[in-house]
Short mmCIF file of C-alpha atoms and ligand atoms in Angstrom, two decimals:
data_model
loop_
_atom_site.label_atom_id
_atom_site.label_comp_id
_atom_site.label_asym_id
_atom_site.label_seq_id
_atom_site.Cartn_x
_atom_site.Cartn_y
_atom_site.Cartn_z
CA MET A 1 106.12 99.15 133.51
CA THR A 2 103.79 101.93 134.31
CA ASP A 3 100.08 101.52 134.03
CA ALA A 4 99.82 104.64 131.89
CA ALA A 5 96.38 105.29 130.50
CA THR A 6 95.96 104.64 126.80
CA PHE A 7 93.33 105.28 124.19
CA ARG A 8 92.70 103.63 120.84
CA ASN A 9 93.39 105.27 117.51
CA PRO A 10 91.88 106.03 115.10
CA VAL A 11 89.34 107.83 117.23
CA VAL A 12 87.02 108.05 114.21
CA PRO A 13 87.65 104.90 112.14
CA GLY A 14 86.81 104.39 108.48
CA PHE A 15 86.57 107.00 105.75
CA HIS A 16 86.80 110.19 107.84
CA PRO A 17 89.58 112.28 106.25
CA ASP A 18 90.73 115.87 106.69
CA PRO A 19 89.44 116.34 110.25
CA SER A 20 88.89 119.77 111.69
CA VAL A 21 87.93 120.39 115.31
CA CYS A 22 86.73 123.13 117.64
CA ARG A 23 85.81 123.26 121.31
CA VAL A 24 82.97 125.18 122.94
CA GLY A 25 83.05 124.85 126.71
CA GLU A 26 83.11 121.13 127.47
CA ASP A 27 82.04 120.08 123.99
CA TYR A 28 84.18 119.24 120.98
CA TYR A 29 82.92 119.20 117.40
CA LEU A 30 84.65 117.58 114.46
CA VAL A 31 83.97 117.67 110.71
CA CYS A 32 85.42 115.65 107.81
CA SER A 33 85.43 115.62 104.02
CA SER A 34 82.61 113.81 102.19
CA PHE A 35 83.45 114.07 98.43
CA GLU A 36 80.75 112.50 96.20
CA TYR A 37 78.36 111.67 99.03
CA PHE A 38 75.17 113.41 100.09
CA PRO A 39 74.50 114.69 102.70
CA GLY A 40 77.94 116.25 103.05
CA VAL A 41 80.38 117.10 105.83
CA PRO A 42 79.58 114.78 108.75
CA ILE A 43 79.68 116.55 112.10
CA LEU A 44 80.56 114.60 115.25
CA HIS A 45 80.40 115.49 118.93
CA SER A 46 82.61 114.40 121.83
CA ARG A 47 83.16 115.26 125.46
CA ASP A 48 86.64 113.72 125.64
CA LEU A 49 88.18 113.85 122.13
CA VAL A 50 88.31 110.03 122.08
CA ASN A 51 84.66 108.94 121.86
CA TRP A 52 82.84 110.62 118.97
CA ARG A 53 79.20 110.40 117.90
CA GLN A 54 77.87 111.74 114.63
CA ILE A 55 75.13 114.30 115.33
CA GLY A 56 74.34 115.34 111.78
CA ASN A 57 75.66 116.56 108.47
CA VAL A 58 76.45 120.20 107.87
CA LEU A 59 75.34 120.21 104.21
CA ASP A 60 72.09 118.29 104.25
CA ARG A 61 69.99 119.88 101.51
CA PRO A 62 70.54 120.37 97.79
CA SER A 63 70.51 124.18 98.10
CA GLN A 64 73.69 123.87 100.18
CA LEU A 65 75.32 121.01 98.32
CA GLU A 66 75.14 120.75 94.58
CA LEU A 67 76.83 117.58 93.31
CA PRO A 68 76.27 117.39 89.54
CA PRO A 69 75.58 113.88 88.13
CA ASP A 70 79.08 113.74 86.62
CA THR A 71 80.71 114.35 90.03
CA HIS A 72 83.73 112.09 90.25
CA ALA A 73 84.03 109.79 93.29
CA SER A 74 86.74 112.09 94.64
CA GLY A 75 85.06 115.29 93.48
CA GLY A 76 82.52 117.17 95.53
CA VAL A 77 83.34 118.26 99.05
CA PHE A 78 86.99 118.57 100.02
CA ALA A 79 88.49 119.41 103.39
CA PRO A 80 86.27 121.47 105.74
CA THR A 81 87.22 123.68 108.67
CA ILE A 82 84.96 124.23 111.70
CA ARG A 83 85.33 127.15 114.09
CA HIS A 84 83.23 128.77 116.82
CA HIS A 85 83.25 132.56 116.84
CA ASP A 86 80.90 135.25 118.06
CA GLY A 87 78.33 132.77 119.37
CA ARG A 88 78.09 130.86 116.09
CA PHE A 89 79.61 127.82 114.43
CA TRP A 90 81.27 128.46 111.09
CA MET A 91 82.11 125.77 108.54
CA VAL A 92 83.99 126.49 105.35
CA THR A 93 84.84 123.96 102.65
CA THR A 94 85.35 123.59 98.90
CA ASN A 95 82.93 121.95 96.51
CA VAL A 96 85.43 121.15 93.76
CA SER A 97 82.62 119.94 91.48
CA ILE A 98 81.33 123.49 91.20
CA GLY A 99 84.74 125.08 91.79
CA ARG A 100 83.76 127.27 94.76
CA HIS A 101 84.44 127.59 98.46
CA LEU A 102 81.31 127.79 100.59
CA LEU A 103 80.75 129.05 104.10
CA VAL A 104 77.78 128.21 106.32
CA THR A 105 76.93 129.03 109.93
CA ALA A 106 74.73 127.61 112.68
CA THR A 107 73.91 128.27 116.31
CA ASP A 108 73.22 124.56 116.88
CA PRO A 109 75.99 122.39 115.37
CA ALA A 110 73.44 119.58 114.82
CA GLY A 111 71.74 122.00 112.41
CA PRO A 112 70.10 123.56 110.66
CA TRP A 113 73.03 125.27 108.98
CA SER A 114 72.54 128.38 106.88
CA GLU A 115 72.41 128.70 103.14
CA PRO A 116 75.97 128.98 101.81
CA VAL A 117 77.93 132.13 101.09
CA HIS A 118 80.26 131.41 98.15
CA PHE A 119 83.83 132.55 97.49
CA ASP A 120 85.19 132.21 93.97
CA LEU A 121 88.81 131.92 95.06
CA PRO A 122 91.42 129.42 93.93
CA HIS A 123 92.87 126.42 95.77
CA VAL A 124 91.34 124.09 98.39
CA ASP A 125 91.40 123.56 102.15
CA PRO A 126 89.91 126.90 103.26
CA SER A 127 90.34 127.79 106.93
CA LEU A 128 89.01 130.67 109.02
CA ALA A 129 90.57 132.91 111.66
CA TRP A 130 89.55 136.24 113.18
CA ASP A 131 92.28 138.78 113.99
CA ASP A 132 92.46 141.17 116.95
CA ASN A 133 90.39 143.74 115.02
CA GLY A 134 87.65 141.19 114.47
CA ASP A 135 88.52 140.88 110.77
CA CYS A 136 87.97 137.47 109.20
CA TRP A 137 90.74 135.71 107.26
CA LEU A 138 90.28 132.86 104.82
CA THR A 139 93.49 130.88 104.32
CA VAL A 140 93.79 128.36 101.50
CA SER A 141 96.31 125.81 100.23
CA GLY A 142 99.31 127.21 98.52
CA VAL A 143 99.49 128.92 101.10
CA GLU A 144 97.80 132.30 100.94
CA SER A 145 95.24 134.32 102.90
CA TYR A 146 92.39 136.66 102.05
CA ARG A 147 90.68 139.13 104.35
CA ILE A 148 86.99 138.55 103.70
CA ASP A 149 83.54 139.69 104.66
CA PRO A 150 82.18 136.26 105.64
CA THR A 151 78.58 137.43 105.53
CA ALA A 152 78.61 139.22 102.20
CA GLY A 153 80.94 136.74 100.51
CA THR A 154 83.35 139.48 99.39
CA VAL A 155 87.13 139.66 99.40
CA LEU A 156 88.52 142.78 101.08
CA GLU A 157 92.25 142.13 100.78
CA GLY A 158 94.62 139.57 99.32
CA PRO A 159 95.95 137.21 98.33
CA VAL A 160 98.52 137.66 101.10
CA PRO A 161 101.28 135.05 100.64
CA MET A 162 101.88 133.10 103.82
CA TRP A 163 104.44 130.43 104.60
CA SER A 164 104.38 127.34 102.37
CA GLY A 165 106.15 124.78 104.51
CA THR A 166 109.61 123.33 104.07
CA GLY A 167 109.40 122.81 100.31
CA GLY A 168 107.47 119.54 100.22
CA GLN A 169 104.87 119.06 97.51
CA TYR A 170 101.29 120.29 98.02
CA PRO A 171 101.44 122.78 100.87
CA GLU A 172 97.87 122.44 102.10
CA ALA A 173 95.55 122.17 105.10
CA PRO A 174 96.66 125.53 106.53
CA HIS A 175 95.22 126.61 109.87
CA LEU A 176 95.99 129.82 111.76
CA TYR A 177 95.77 130.02 115.57
CA ARG A 178 96.10 132.97 117.93
CA ILE A 179 98.13 131.58 120.87
CA GLY A 180 99.52 134.15 123.29
CA ASP A 181 101.15 136.93 121.29
CA TRP A 182 101.77 134.72 118.29
CA TRP A 183 99.97 133.61 115.17
CA TYR A 184 100.84 129.97 114.61
CA LEU A 185 100.38 128.52 111.12
CA LEU A 186 100.08 124.75 110.62
CA VAL A 187 100.70 123.51 107.09
CA SER A 188 100.60 119.96 105.76
CA GLU A 189 102.89 119.01 102.91
CA GLY A 190 104.20 116.01 101.02
CA GLY A 191 100.82 114.93 99.62
CA THR A 192 98.11 112.97 101.35
CA HIS A 193 99.86 109.60 101.26
CA THR A 194 103.00 108.13 102.78
CA GLY A 195 104.98 111.36 102.30
CA HIS A 196 102.47 113.34 104.35
CA ALA A 197 103.86 115.70 107.01
CA VAL A 198 102.84 118.59 109.26
CA SER A 199 105.01 121.70 109.66
CA VAL A 200 104.63 124.85 111.73
CA ALA A 201 105.65 128.50 111.60
CA ARG A 202 104.72 131.55 113.65
CA SER A 203 104.53 135.33 113.38
CA ARG A 204 103.58 138.29 115.54
CA ASN A 205 101.48 139.52 112.62
CA ILE A 206 98.72 137.61 110.86
CA ARG A 207 100.12 138.90 107.55
CA GLY A 208 103.56 137.44 108.37
CA PRO A 209 106.45 137.14 107.88
CA PHE A 210 106.35 133.66 109.38
CA GLU A 211 109.33 132.12 111.13
CA PRO A 212 109.55 128.30 110.69
CA GLY A 213 109.69 126.10 113.78
CA PRO A 214 113.07 124.60 114.76
CA VAL A 215 112.07 121.03 113.81
CA ASN A 216 110.00 120.69 110.67
CA PRO A 217 108.08 118.71 109.79
CA PHE A 218 107.24 118.24 113.45
CA LEU A 219 105.03 115.26 112.60
CA THR A 220 105.59 112.76 109.79
CA HIS A 221 105.73 108.98 109.43
CA ARG A 222 107.29 109.11 105.98
CA SER A 223 109.90 106.44 105.27
CA THR A 224 109.12 104.55 108.48
CA ASN A 225 107.54 101.14 108.99
CA ARG A 226 105.08 102.45 111.56
CA PRO A 227 101.63 100.81 111.31
CA VAL A 228 99.94 104.20 110.98
CA GLN A 229 101.05 106.02 107.83
CA ALA A 230 100.25 109.22 105.91
CA THR A 231 99.91 111.27 109.09
CA GLY A 232 98.99 114.82 108.17
CA HIS A 233 96.18 117.30 107.56
CA ALA A 234 96.13 118.28 111.21
CA ASP A 235 94.07 120.71 113.29
CA LEU A 236 94.95 121.87 116.80
CA VAL A 237 92.63 122.19 119.80
CA GLN A 238 93.09 123.04 123.46
CA ALA A 239 91.20 120.78 125.87
CA THR A 240 89.25 121.96 128.88
CA ASP A 241 92.18 121.09 131.18
CA GLY A 242 94.59 123.27 129.18
CA SER A 243 96.26 120.37 127.35
CA TRP A 244 96.73 120.56 123.58
CA TRP A 245 95.80 117.95 120.98
CA LEU A 246 96.03 117.40 117.26
CA VAL A 247 93.37 115.72 115.19
CA LEU A 248 94.85 114.47 111.96
CA LEU A 249 94.36 111.92 109.23
CA GLY A 250 96.27 108.68 108.86
CA ILE A 251 95.93 105.35 107.12
CA ARG A 252 96.25 101.78 108.35
CA ALA A 253 97.55 99.62 105.54
CA ARG A 254 97.54 95.83 105.77
CA GLY A 255 99.37 93.01 103.98
CA GLN A 256 103.01 92.57 103.15
CA TRP A 257 104.70 94.48 100.36
CA PRO A 258 103.32 96.80 99.25
CA PRO A 259 100.62 97.19 101.87
CA TYR A 260 97.12 98.25 100.86
CA HIS A 261 94.69 100.43 102.74
CA VAL A 262 91.00 99.79 102.33
CA LEU A 263 89.26 101.94 104.94
CA GLY A 264 90.24 105.29 103.45
CA ARG A 265 91.90 107.98 105.51
CA GLU A 266 90.82 107.91 109.15
CA THR A 267 90.84 110.45 112.00
CA PHE A 268 93.53 110.09 114.66
CA LEU A 269 94.21 111.99 117.87
CA ALA A 270 97.65 112.91 119.20
CA PRO A 271 98.73 114.71 122.38
CA VAL A 272 100.78 117.86 121.83
CA ARG A 273 103.38 119.30 124.20
CA TRP A 274 105.01 122.69 123.83
CA VAL A 275 108.80 122.97 123.95
CA ASP A 276 110.27 126.48 123.82
CA GLY A 277 107.09 127.77 122.27
CA TRP A 278 106.77 125.11 119.55
CA PRO A 279 104.44 122.10 119.31
CA VAL A 280 105.98 118.64 119.66
CA VAL A 281 104.10 115.44 118.83
CA ASP A 282 105.24 111.85 119.29
CA PRO A 283 104.60 109.32 116.53
CA VAL A 284 100.94 108.38 116.26
CA GLU A 285 100.17 104.83 117.38
CA GLU A 286 97.05 102.68 117.30
CA VAL A 287 97.36 102.41 121.08
CA THR A 288 98.33 105.87 122.22
CA VAL A 289 99.55 106.69 125.70
CA ALA A 290 97.62 109.58 127.20
CA PRO A 291 99.96 112.11 128.78
CA PRO A 292 100.22 112.14 132.58
CA GLY A 293 97.52 114.20 134.16
CA SER A 294 95.07 113.75 131.29
CA PRO A 295 91.48 113.86 132.45
CA PRO A 296 90.30 110.26 133.01
CA ALA A 297 87.74 110.53 130.25
CA LEU A 298 90.55 110.91 127.72
CA ALA A 299 91.70 107.42 128.54
CA ALA A 300 88.28 105.85 128.19
CA PRO A 301 88.16 103.02 125.64
CA SER A 302 86.54 103.82 122.34
CA ALA A 303 83.13 102.33 121.70
CA PRO A 304 83.28 98.89 120.03
CA GLY A 305 81.62 100.32 116.96
CA GLY A 306 78.85 97.89 115.99
CA TYR A 307 75.38 99.12 115.13
CA ARG A 308 72.04 97.91 113.88
CA ASP A 309 69.40 99.91 112.07
CA ASP A 310 65.87 98.50 112.10
CA PHE A 311 64.56 101.36 110.00
CA ASP A 312 61.81 102.07 112.49
CA THR A 313 62.73 105.72 113.02
CA ALA A 314 61.10 108.73 111.38
CA ALA A 315 64.30 109.79 109.61
CA LEU A 316 67.38 108.05 108.28
CA ALA A 317 70.28 108.10 110.73
CA PRO A 318 72.88 110.76 109.80
CA GLN A 319 75.52 108.10 109.09
CA TRP A 320 73.65 107.01 105.94
CA MET A 321 74.92 108.65 102.79
CA SER A 322 73.71 108.53 99.21
CA LEU A 323 75.48 109.11 95.93
CA ARG A 324 75.38 112.79 94.97
CA ASP A 325 71.79 113.35 96.03
CA ARG A 326 68.86 111.64 97.71
CA PRO A 327 65.64 112.68 95.96
CA SER A 328 62.54 112.01 98.05
CA SER A 329 61.19 109.88 95.19
CA SER A 330 64.05 107.39 95.70
CA TRP A 331 63.45 106.26 99.27
CA SER A 332 60.86 105.98 102.04
CA LEU A 333 60.58 104.86 105.63
CA THR A 334 56.79 104.99 105.54
CA ASP A 335 55.82 103.04 102.37
CA ARG A 336 56.29 99.92 104.46
CA PRO A 337 56.62 100.95 108.12
CA GLY A 338 59.68 99.48 109.83
CA TRP A 339 61.40 98.92 106.49
CA LEU A 340 63.52 101.14 104.26
CA THR A 341 62.05 101.08 100.77
CA LEU A 342 64.25 102.10 97.86
CA HIS A 343 63.05 102.84 94.33
CA ALA A 344 65.47 102.23 91.46
CA ALA A 345 66.69 105.13 89.37
CA GLY A 346 69.75 103.73 87.56
CA SER A 347 69.96 100.07 86.51
CA THR A 348 73.63 99.39 87.34
CA LEU A 349 76.15 100.14 90.09
CA ASP A 350 78.72 100.73 87.36
CA ARG A 351 77.41 104.18 86.53
CA ALA A 352 76.21 107.22 88.42
CA GLY A 353 72.53 107.31 89.22
CA ALA A 354 71.93 104.03 91.09
CA THR A 355 69.71 104.32 94.16
CA MET A 356 71.82 103.48 97.18
CA VAL A 357 72.30 104.32 100.85
CA VAL A 358 75.73 103.57 102.27
CA ARG A 359 77.63 103.49 105.55
CA ARG A 360 81.34 103.30 106.12
CA GLN A 361 83.35 100.14 106.72
CA GLU A 362 85.08 101.09 109.97
CA HIS A 363 87.03 97.95 110.92
CA HIS A 364 89.38 95.73 108.95
CA ASP A 365 87.61 92.61 110.22
CA CYS A 366 83.86 93.04 110.17
CA ARG A 367 80.56 91.65 108.99
CA ALA A 368 77.63 93.53 107.49
CA GLY A 369 74.24 91.90 107.02
CA VAL A 370 70.96 93.01 105.55
CA ARG A 371 67.50 91.47 105.30
CA VAL A 372 65.97 92.44 101.98
CA ASP A 373 62.66 91.77 100.32
CA PRO A 374 63.25 92.32 96.60
CA GLY A 375 59.58 92.13 95.66
CA ALA A 376 59.58 92.24 91.87
CA GLY A 377 62.80 94.25 91.84
CA ARG A 378 66.56 93.69 92.01
CA ALA A 379 68.24 94.68 95.25
CA GLY A 380 71.28 93.87 97.31
CA LEU A 381 74.27 94.76 99.42
CA THR A 382 77.50 96.09 97.96
CA LEU A 383 80.96 96.82 99.28
CA ARG A 384 82.20 99.70 97.15
CA VAL A 385 84.90 102.26 96.66
CA ASP A 386 83.43 103.75 93.51
CA GLU A 387 81.49 102.82 90.37
CA ALA A 388 84.46 100.88 89.00
CA HIS A 389 85.40 99.04 92.21
CA HIS A 390 82.70 97.09 94.04
CA TYR A 391 81.67 93.57 95.08
CA ASP A 392 77.94 92.92 95.26
CA ILE A 393 75.47 90.30 96.46
CA GLU A 394 71.95 90.78 95.17
CA VAL A 395 68.63 89.01 94.80
CA CYS A 396 66.27 89.04 91.83
CA ASP A 397 63.72 86.56 90.44
CA GLY A 398 64.45 83.91 93.08
CA ARG A 399 68.23 83.94 92.46
CA VAL A 400 70.96 85.33 94.66
CA ARG A 401 73.95 86.40 92.61
CA VAL A 402 77.42 87.58 93.60
CA GLY A 403 79.20 89.80 91.12
CA GLY A 404 81.65 92.60 91.03
CA ARG A 405 83.53 95.07 88.96
CA VAL A 406 87.20 96.00 89.14
CA GLY A 407 88.30 98.59 86.60
CA PRO A 408 87.15 97.43 83.15
CA PHE A 409 86.43 93.87 84.36
CA ARG A 410 83.01 92.67 85.47
CA GLN A 411 82.28 89.12 86.57
CA VAL A 412 79.61 86.97 88.18
CA PHE A 413 81.20 84.75 90.83
CA GLY A 414 78.38 82.62 92.14
CA GLU A 415 74.60 82.09 92.16
CA LEU A 416 72.01 80.23 94.20
CA SER A 417 68.23 79.79 93.98
CA VAL A 418 66.27 80.98 96.98
CA PRO A 419 62.58 80.85 97.91
CA PRO A 420 60.52 83.99 97.32
CA GLY A 421 60.36 86.61 100.07
CA PRO A 422 62.91 88.29 102.28
CA VAL A 423 66.46 86.98 102.26
CA THR A 424 69.49 87.73 104.45
CA LEU A 425 72.69 88.71 102.63
CA THR A 426 76.06 89.26 104.28
CA ILE A 427 79.46 90.64 103.36
CA ALA A 428 82.35 89.90 105.73
CA THR A 429 85.92 91.12 105.54
CA ARG A 430 88.80 89.34 107.17
CA THR A 431 92.40 90.43 107.30
CA ALA A 432 94.20 87.80 105.24
CA ASP A 433 97.28 85.85 106.21
CA VAL A 434 97.72 84.53 102.70
CA LEU A 435 96.62 85.86 99.37
CA PRO A 436 93.09 84.56 98.91
CA PRO A 437 92.28 82.72 95.73
CA THR A 438 89.59 84.25 93.60
CA VAL A 439 87.18 81.34 93.88
CA THR A 440 84.27 81.02 91.52
CA ALA A 441 81.43 78.57 91.70
CA ALA A 442 82.76 76.99 88.49
CA ASP A 443 86.22 76.48 90.07
CA GLN A 444 84.67 74.75 93.03
CA VAL A 445 82.66 72.36 90.89
CA ALA A 446 85.63 71.60 88.63
CA ALA A 447 88.23 71.00 91.33
CA PRO A 448 86.83 71.29 94.85
CA ASP A 449 90.09 70.31 96.57
CA ALA A 450 92.59 71.99 94.28
CA PRO A 451 95.38 73.64 96.29
CA PHE A 452 95.89 77.28 95.57
CA GLY A 453 99.35 77.50 97.09
CA VAL A 454 100.55 80.06 99.58
CA ARG A 455 101.35 83.47 98.21
CA PRO A 456 102.43 86.65 100.00
CA ALA A 457 99.92 88.07 102.40
CA ALA A 458 97.29 90.37 100.96
CA CYS A 459 95.26 92.90 102.90
CA ASP A 460 91.94 91.11 103.34
CA THR A 461 89.41 88.62 102.02
CA VAL A 462 85.84 89.62 101.25
CA SER A 463 83.24 86.87 101.71
CA LEU A 464 79.77 87.27 100.26
CA ALA A 465 77.12 84.90 101.59
CA VAL A 466 73.40 84.21 101.70
CA LEU A 467 71.64 82.77 104.72
CA THR A 468 69.61 79.67 103.85
CA ASP A 469 67.60 77.23 105.98
CA ASP A 470 70.75 75.12 106.06
CA GLY A 471 72.92 77.98 107.27
CA PRO A 472 75.07 80.52 105.46
CA VAL A 473 76.28 79.70 101.95
CA VAL A 474 79.38 81.58 100.87
CA LEU A 475 79.04 82.33 97.17
CA ALA A 476 82.45 83.99 96.74
CA GLU A 477 85.62 84.81 98.64
CA LEU A 478 87.41 87.64 96.88
CA ASP A 479 90.72 89.43 97.18
CA GLY A 480 90.15 92.69 99.04
CA ARG A 481 93.04 94.49 97.40
CA TYR A 482 90.85 95.36 94.43
CA LEU A 483 88.70 97.46 96.75
CA SER A 484 91.64 99.46 98.11
CA THR A 485 92.82 103.01 97.54
CA GLU A 486 96.03 101.65 96.00
CA VAL A 487 93.94 100.04 93.21
CA ALA A 488 90.92 102.32 92.94
CA ALA A 489 92.77 105.60 93.67
CA GLY A 490 90.95 108.57 95.14
CA PHE A 491 90.25 110.21 98.46
CA THR A 492 87.38 108.13 99.87
CA GLY A 493 87.27 104.59 101.33
CA ARG A 494 85.09 101.51 101.43
CA VAL A 495 81.39 101.75 102.23
CA PHE A 496 78.63 99.15 102.51
CA GLY A 497 75.64 100.04 100.35
CA LEU A 498 72.00 98.95 100.25
CA TYR A 499 70.89 99.30 96.66
CA VAL A 500 68.10 98.77 94.21
CA THR A 501 68.83 98.54 90.47
CA GLY A 502 65.40 97.42 89.31
CA GLY A 503 61.89 98.22 90.55
CA SER A 504 61.43 98.76 94.28
CA ALA A 505 62.65 96.73 97.25
CA SER A 506 62.46 96.96 101.04
CA PHE A 507 65.13 96.43 103.68
CA ASP A 508 64.05 95.22 107.12
CA TRP A 509 67.34 95.87 108.89
CA PHE A 510 71.06 96.45 108.46
CA ASP A 511 73.53 95.10 110.97
CA TYR A 512 77.25 95.87 111.19
CA ARG A 513 79.69 94.23 113.63
CA PRO A 514 83.44 94.38 114.00
CA ALA A 515 84.80 90.83 114.10
CA PRO A 516 87.44 89.80 116.61
CA ARG A 517 90.78 88.98 115.03
C1 6LW B 601 92.67 117.74 100.81
C2 6LW B 601 94.08 117.90 101.15
C3 6LW B 601 94.37 116.53 101.50
O1 6LW B 601 92.13 118.81 100.17
O2 6LW B 601 93.66 115.72 100.69
O3 6LW B 601 95.15 115.29 103.24
C4 6LW B 601 92.76 116.51 99.97
N1 6LW B 601 95.09 116.27 102.52
O4 6LW B 601 94.37 118.75 102.17
C5 6LW B 601 91.47 115.80 99.82
O5 6LW B 601 91.08 115.20 101.02
#
């Protein structure tokens, strides 16, 4: 046994798909897709590629990010690319809900970012590279490139067909890199699920022709039983010590057959070595061995990942997202100092328009709690994937009620009377060893000791509880599979949401903890 240094993957857990990375000096910056959520394109900073902290959102005002009310949960902002060139940061992405690519720049990656320059070009997954003449190239899925004027938003040449991988479906996530005398082209293929793969080609000329690498795809977990699946959508970066790394997306499914993944696509990190001029990557593991000679910081353990927000800051933390927009009339940190006050717009979580702020579920086993004063309104805590897949615990008129919607089905699972005033609501998830029964209050009254029998393992159980003077009362324990990508479909993942669907209500704090397994 060696005592080789390791680090934990995913390095950015929870719904953080389609990562793109760049380095400036000692600092690394990473962006991810954000789909229906506003603000869009989270940007994170790291000094070691392992420990990341969100420093803002690239698209944080409506003039940059238009998400029409009918934006689908997996519409909006698709895969971004971040680069640093000529003293500026550049971020390009696609807003599929308006059918355009948009490019913004900043001198400070924490913002502000510029107003967008739009490109009405087909496909998704735009990437940027500058050639030896200083010309800017926009490469998109398919795979094809356009020479562009990034400031004027005009196309100067193209489409130039590039290399489209080994023939797998959906050649996408292209990135071009100038390394030595070569242009390397990374392409993902196989679709962003268990067939996902990353392939490479290179050319002396940015216009091609591209010569495929000797082993393609050079990274895939398809048709394996590895715990991390769907590895793909990768971006390459060279560390300060000269070593090379890939950031990529993967999923961690749980349960027996078939497994379900509930956290969305997460960001992983993998060391890259070069063999005869081609990148080689070992399979991506949750505990990854750092290559010999890695700077010690690379082997530092990731932060445990809990947080608490007391809402006593002047602005909402950048991790909070809203659905499609966040009009100033919908929320306030000053109406009741030290509390987050939300004002209802829509009256149901089942349709667009509900007032909500959400944060990602980042661990399979975790607990989120909130202290809410509903006033004369209706407010609560939800665990959601989209409008058709959510479990909720809410308080209104002295009653706490647990309900949920899965597809066309909506049900109330349990209720309890509570005294007026603030109440603490929690939602906990626990990786399940056996398929949890869907327990309703009526079941418990009718047959409190009825055996449910052991069924094959599911992915997790979701417990929704209210804190009373006598301790926590669990009002429902629900099967987590219904809040998974395999059931709900789409590109996002689970989030916890603070919401108001009637009147106005205030939230004193929100607390999120990973739970030991
Ligand atoms: C993205 C594509 C993909 O555009 O999923 O993982 C799509 N790959 O590259 C949405 O995230």
